[in-house]
Structures are given as C-alpha cells and as structure tokens.
XYZ file of C-alpha atoms in Angstrom:
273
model
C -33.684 217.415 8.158
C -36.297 218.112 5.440
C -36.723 222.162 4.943
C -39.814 223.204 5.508
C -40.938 225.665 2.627
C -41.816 229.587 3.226
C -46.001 229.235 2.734
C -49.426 231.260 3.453
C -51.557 229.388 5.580
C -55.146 230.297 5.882
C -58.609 229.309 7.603
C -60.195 226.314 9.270
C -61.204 222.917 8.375
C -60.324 220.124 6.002
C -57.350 220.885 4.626
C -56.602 222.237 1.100
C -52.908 222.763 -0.484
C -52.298 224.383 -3.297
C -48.877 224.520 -5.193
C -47.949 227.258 -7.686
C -46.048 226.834 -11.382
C -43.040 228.297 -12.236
C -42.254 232.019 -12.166
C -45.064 232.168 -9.700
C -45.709 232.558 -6.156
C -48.453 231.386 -3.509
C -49.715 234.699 -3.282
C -50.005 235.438 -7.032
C -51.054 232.187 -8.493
C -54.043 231.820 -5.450
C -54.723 234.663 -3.890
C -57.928 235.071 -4.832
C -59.087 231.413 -4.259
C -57.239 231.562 -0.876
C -59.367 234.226 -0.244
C -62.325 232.786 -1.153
C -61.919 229.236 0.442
C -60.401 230.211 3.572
C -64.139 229.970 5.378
C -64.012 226.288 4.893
C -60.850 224.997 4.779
C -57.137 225.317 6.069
C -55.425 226.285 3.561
C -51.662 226.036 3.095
C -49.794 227.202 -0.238
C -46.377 226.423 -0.165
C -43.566 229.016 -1.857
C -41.509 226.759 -3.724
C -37.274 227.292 -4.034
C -37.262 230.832 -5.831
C -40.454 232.154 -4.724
C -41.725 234.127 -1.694
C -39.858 233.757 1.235
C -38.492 230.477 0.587
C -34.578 231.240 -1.037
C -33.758 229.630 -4.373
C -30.998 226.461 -4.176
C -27.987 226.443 -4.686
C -27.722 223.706 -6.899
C -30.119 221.581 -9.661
C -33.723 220.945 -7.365
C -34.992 217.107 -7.277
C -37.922 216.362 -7.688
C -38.523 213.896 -4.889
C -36.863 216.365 -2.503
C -39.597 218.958 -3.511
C -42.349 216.947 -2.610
C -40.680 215.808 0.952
C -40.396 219.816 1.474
C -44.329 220.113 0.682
C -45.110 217.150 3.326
C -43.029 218.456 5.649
C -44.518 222.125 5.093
C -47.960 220.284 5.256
C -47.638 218.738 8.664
C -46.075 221.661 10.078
C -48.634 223.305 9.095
C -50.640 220.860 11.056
C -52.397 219.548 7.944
C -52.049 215.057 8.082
C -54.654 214.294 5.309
C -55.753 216.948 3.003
C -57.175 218.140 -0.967
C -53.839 219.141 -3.511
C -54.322 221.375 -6.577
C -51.433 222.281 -8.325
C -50.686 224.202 -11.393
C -48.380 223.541 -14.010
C -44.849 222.823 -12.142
C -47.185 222.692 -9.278
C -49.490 219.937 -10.844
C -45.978 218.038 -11.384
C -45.017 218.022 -7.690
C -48.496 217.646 -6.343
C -48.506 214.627 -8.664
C -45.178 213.603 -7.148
C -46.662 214.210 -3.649
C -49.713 212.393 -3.654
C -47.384 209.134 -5.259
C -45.387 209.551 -2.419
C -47.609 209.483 0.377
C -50.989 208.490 -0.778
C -52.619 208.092 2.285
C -52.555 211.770 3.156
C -53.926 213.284 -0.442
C -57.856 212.926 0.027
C -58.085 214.187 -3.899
C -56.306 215.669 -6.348
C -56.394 218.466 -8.984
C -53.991 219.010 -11.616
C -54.008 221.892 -13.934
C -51.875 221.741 -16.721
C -49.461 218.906 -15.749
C -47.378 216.258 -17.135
C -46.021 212.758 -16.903
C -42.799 213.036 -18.539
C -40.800 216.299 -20.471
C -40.571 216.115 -24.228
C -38.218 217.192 -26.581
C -40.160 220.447 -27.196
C -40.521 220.890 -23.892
C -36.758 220.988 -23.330
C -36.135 223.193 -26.283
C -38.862 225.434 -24.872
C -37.589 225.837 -21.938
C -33.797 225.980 -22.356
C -34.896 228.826 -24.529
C -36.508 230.607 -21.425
C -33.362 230.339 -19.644
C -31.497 232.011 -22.451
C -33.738 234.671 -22.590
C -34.312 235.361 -18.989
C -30.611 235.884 -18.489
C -30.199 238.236 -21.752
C -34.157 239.751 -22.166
C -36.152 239.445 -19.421
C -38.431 241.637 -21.090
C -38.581 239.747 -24.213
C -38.951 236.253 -22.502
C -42.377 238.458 -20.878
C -43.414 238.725 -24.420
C -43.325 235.313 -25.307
C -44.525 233.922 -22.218
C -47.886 236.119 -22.889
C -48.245 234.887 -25.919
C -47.406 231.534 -25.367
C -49.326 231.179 -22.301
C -52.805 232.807 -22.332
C -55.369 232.067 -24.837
C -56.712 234.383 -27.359
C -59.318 235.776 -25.073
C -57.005 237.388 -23.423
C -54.846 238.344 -26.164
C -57.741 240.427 -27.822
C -58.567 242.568 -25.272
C -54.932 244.022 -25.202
C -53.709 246.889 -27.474
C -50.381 247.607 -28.504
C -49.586 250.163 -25.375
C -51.233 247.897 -23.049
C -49.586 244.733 -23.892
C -46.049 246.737 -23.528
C -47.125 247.799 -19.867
C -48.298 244.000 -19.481
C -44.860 242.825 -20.404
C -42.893 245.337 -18.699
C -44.579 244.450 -15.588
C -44.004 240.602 -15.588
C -40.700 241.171 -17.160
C -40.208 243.236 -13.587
C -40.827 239.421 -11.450
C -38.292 237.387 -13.370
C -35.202 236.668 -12.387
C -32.718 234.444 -12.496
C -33.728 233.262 -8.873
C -36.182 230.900 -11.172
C -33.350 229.315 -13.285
C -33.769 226.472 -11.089
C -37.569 225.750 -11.422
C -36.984 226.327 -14.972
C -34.286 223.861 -15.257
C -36.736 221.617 -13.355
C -39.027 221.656 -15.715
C -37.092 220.379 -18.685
C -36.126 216.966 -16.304
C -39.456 215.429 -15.739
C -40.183 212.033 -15.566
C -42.977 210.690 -13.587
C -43.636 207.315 -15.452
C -42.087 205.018 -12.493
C -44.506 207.104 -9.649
C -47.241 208.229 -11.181
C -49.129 204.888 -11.109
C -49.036 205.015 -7.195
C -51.661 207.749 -6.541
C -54.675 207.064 -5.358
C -56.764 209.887 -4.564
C -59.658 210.471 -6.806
C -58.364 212.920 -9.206
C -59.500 215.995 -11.203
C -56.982 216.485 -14.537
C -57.920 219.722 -16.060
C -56.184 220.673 -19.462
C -56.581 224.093 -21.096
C -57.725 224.048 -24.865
C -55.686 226.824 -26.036
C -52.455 225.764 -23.733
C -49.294 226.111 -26.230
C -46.462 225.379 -23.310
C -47.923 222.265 -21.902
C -50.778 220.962 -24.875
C -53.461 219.186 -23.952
C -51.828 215.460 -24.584
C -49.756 216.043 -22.141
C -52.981 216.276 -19.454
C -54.531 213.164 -21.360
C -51.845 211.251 -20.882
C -51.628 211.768 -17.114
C -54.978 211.476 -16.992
C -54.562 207.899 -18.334
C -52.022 207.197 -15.936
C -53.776 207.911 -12.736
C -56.319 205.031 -11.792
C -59.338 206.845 -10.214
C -59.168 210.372 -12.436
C -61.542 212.062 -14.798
C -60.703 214.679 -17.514
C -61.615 218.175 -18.320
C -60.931 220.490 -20.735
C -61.637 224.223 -20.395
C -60.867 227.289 -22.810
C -57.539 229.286 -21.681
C -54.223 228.906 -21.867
C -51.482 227.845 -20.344
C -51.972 230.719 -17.372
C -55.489 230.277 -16.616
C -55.450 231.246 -12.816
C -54.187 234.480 -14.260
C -56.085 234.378 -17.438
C -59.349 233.472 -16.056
C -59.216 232.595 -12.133
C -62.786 232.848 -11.559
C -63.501 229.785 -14.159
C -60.685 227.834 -12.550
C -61.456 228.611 -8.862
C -65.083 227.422 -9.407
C -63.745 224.127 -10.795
C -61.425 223.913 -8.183
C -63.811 224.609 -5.130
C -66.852 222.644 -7.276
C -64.660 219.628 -7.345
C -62.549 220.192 -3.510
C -66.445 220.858 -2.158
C -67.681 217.112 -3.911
C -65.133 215.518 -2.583
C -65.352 216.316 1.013
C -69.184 215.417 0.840
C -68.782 212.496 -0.642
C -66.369 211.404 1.891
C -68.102 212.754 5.566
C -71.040 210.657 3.642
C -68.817 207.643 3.389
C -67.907 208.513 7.079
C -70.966 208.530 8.497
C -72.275 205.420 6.595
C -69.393 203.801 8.113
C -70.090 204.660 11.555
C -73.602 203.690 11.311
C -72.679 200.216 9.706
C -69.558 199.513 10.910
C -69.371 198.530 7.166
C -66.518 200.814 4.929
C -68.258 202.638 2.420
C-alpha cells in the first residue's frame, strides 16, 4: 500500500498542491501563499520523507515512489484533478507527478527544476552531505550564499548573517540525507515528455545551485509550457515570496478561468473547447 505523506490541507475549491525543495517543509516553503490562497482553493502541501510529520526512509527514496505518495496524499485528501507548483526538489517530483498521471494535473508550475542531474550537480551536492554531517553550520553558510541572490545578500551585515546561519544551521539534519542524495540521481528524460498540463517554468536569474539552463531545458521538454525568468536565487519563496506567490496565484488564477470558460463553451455547444 502506497504511504500517504504527512501534509497541510487548507480551504475550498479547485484544488492546488504545492510540493516543497529540499531541507524544507510545507509549512516553511508556503505558508504564506497557503495563507493567502486558501479562500479559493483546497490546498494540500505534502511533507515529503524528512520533513514535517512525515519520517525520513530508511533506505535511498525513488523517485517514482515519491510521486505515487503525492497522488495518493492528493486523493486522500479528496483532491482527483488539481493545479501543482513545486519548488526545486519539489518542481522535480511535481514534474514526475504530472508524467505519471496526466489527467489529474490541470497545470503546472515549476520553480527551479530540472530534467536530468549534472556532474556539478552531483559534486554540489555530495558536498552538502559532507558538510551537513561534519558543519551543519558551515553547510548554512554556503547554502545562503549559494542560494539567494544578491538582493538579499546586501541587506545582511556581518552579525546578522551569523544569526541567519545559525538559525538554518538549527533545521538541518541528517534526517535530509535522503532528499539530498535524491537530488544528485535525477533523470527525467524518459517521463518528462508525457505531461500535458499547460505549464509555467520559472527560472531564477541569479540561481547558482540549479542555473537557469537547467529550467530552459525543461522548459523545452514539456509540450504546452512557457518560460520565465525572474531576479532571485535559488530560494526565492524565502528570498522574495511575495514576487513568487503573485506569479504563482497570477498564473493558478488564468488557468482556472480559462478552463470554467472552456467548460461552459462546452456545455453550451456540446462542442470541446
């Protein structure tokens, strides 16, 4: 039997999932937008293996396994067709999701994603793991610097990006080794041509974990998708969630128009729209 994932679930209407990226939770990567959504949709944001509620494996995670855990966390949920966002490792498994059943995605929004893990992406990452198990603290330091943009970055003095590191170096733990590991195995190439949903692939300009060829590249391999770039790094729903939430809900809110339109012109015709 599939587990079904720890997850928030929030408000009425047409439903909205949102998956979070490594390191993170549900709560921490969209709380705010969760918030802010939750009058119009029913929102359910899974906690992946390692985060939240939901305990972290005990061995390697698969991919494919991941995304049968979303569905099934989904339609628990009581959520059959619904809008995906995901960020980051998020983006990957929403990606992996709406391949694997594409008649329940109604769109899609990636932030930060990828088809397939590079060599620098394995070397980045193994180096995570290193650190998390020997400097938690130090592997907070790179990750800020690595992943938020300069805007960020220069509002921070020397004190205050100490306390900003101390404080995310407090969340890690080696409950995310697996996610981590996860993230250096990628490969999407044989799935990714099977989504369908019309899909929103947003790339951050300044994003030094996951560049923005990465997002181009999936963006290329999706049929029905358009591309956007945005300034921010890497952690833009922590870097700037306001910009991201309003392209999120812009995009989510266009897309459920556009279909009760195509609805309605197909009850009134009898023709599909």
């Amino acid at each position: 039997m599939t587990t079904v994932l720890d997850h928030i679930a929030a408000g009425t209407g047409p439903g909205l999932v949102l998956i979070h990226g490594t390191g993170a939770d549900a709560a921490s990567n969209w709380g705010a937008l969760i918030e802010a959504a939750s009058d119009r949709y029913a929102i359910v944001a899974p906690n992946l293996p390692g985060a939240g509620g939901t305990p972290a494996p005990d061995g390697p995670l698969d991919l494919d396994e991941l995304a049968d855990q979303v569905l099934a966390t989904v339609h628990t949920a009581g959520l059959e067709r619904f809008h995906l966002v995901g960020h980051s490792l998020g983006a990957v498994i929403a990606t992996a999701v709406a391949a694997r059943e594409p008649g329940a995605v109604t769109s899609l929004l990636l932030h930060a994603g990828w088809v397939t893990t590079g060599p620098r992406e394995v070397f980045m990452v193994d180096l995570w793991a290193r650190l998390l198990r020997t400097d938690p603290v130090l592997l907070a330091r790179h990750l800020i610097l690595t992943a938020t943009g300069p805007g960020l970055l220069g509002t921070l003095n020397d004190e205050q990006f100490a306390e900003f590191a101390a404080g995310f170096a407090a969340t890690l733990g080696e409950h995310i080794l697996p996610q981590i590991d996860l993230d250096g195995r990628i490969d999407l190439r044989d799935s990714v041509g099977r989504v369908l949903a019309p899909t929103l692939v947003l790339a951050s300009t300044e994003d030094q974990v996951i560049p923005t060829h990465h997002q181009r590249e999936l963006a290329e391999a999706i049929g029905d998708s358009r591309y956007l770039e945005v300034p921010g790094g890497h952690g833009l729903p922590f870097e700037d969630p306001d910009r991201l939430f309003s392209i999120i809900t812009d995009f989510v809110d266009a897309q459920q128009t556009a279909q009760q339109s195509a609805r309605r012109a197909t009850r009134q015709t009898g023709v599909p729209a």
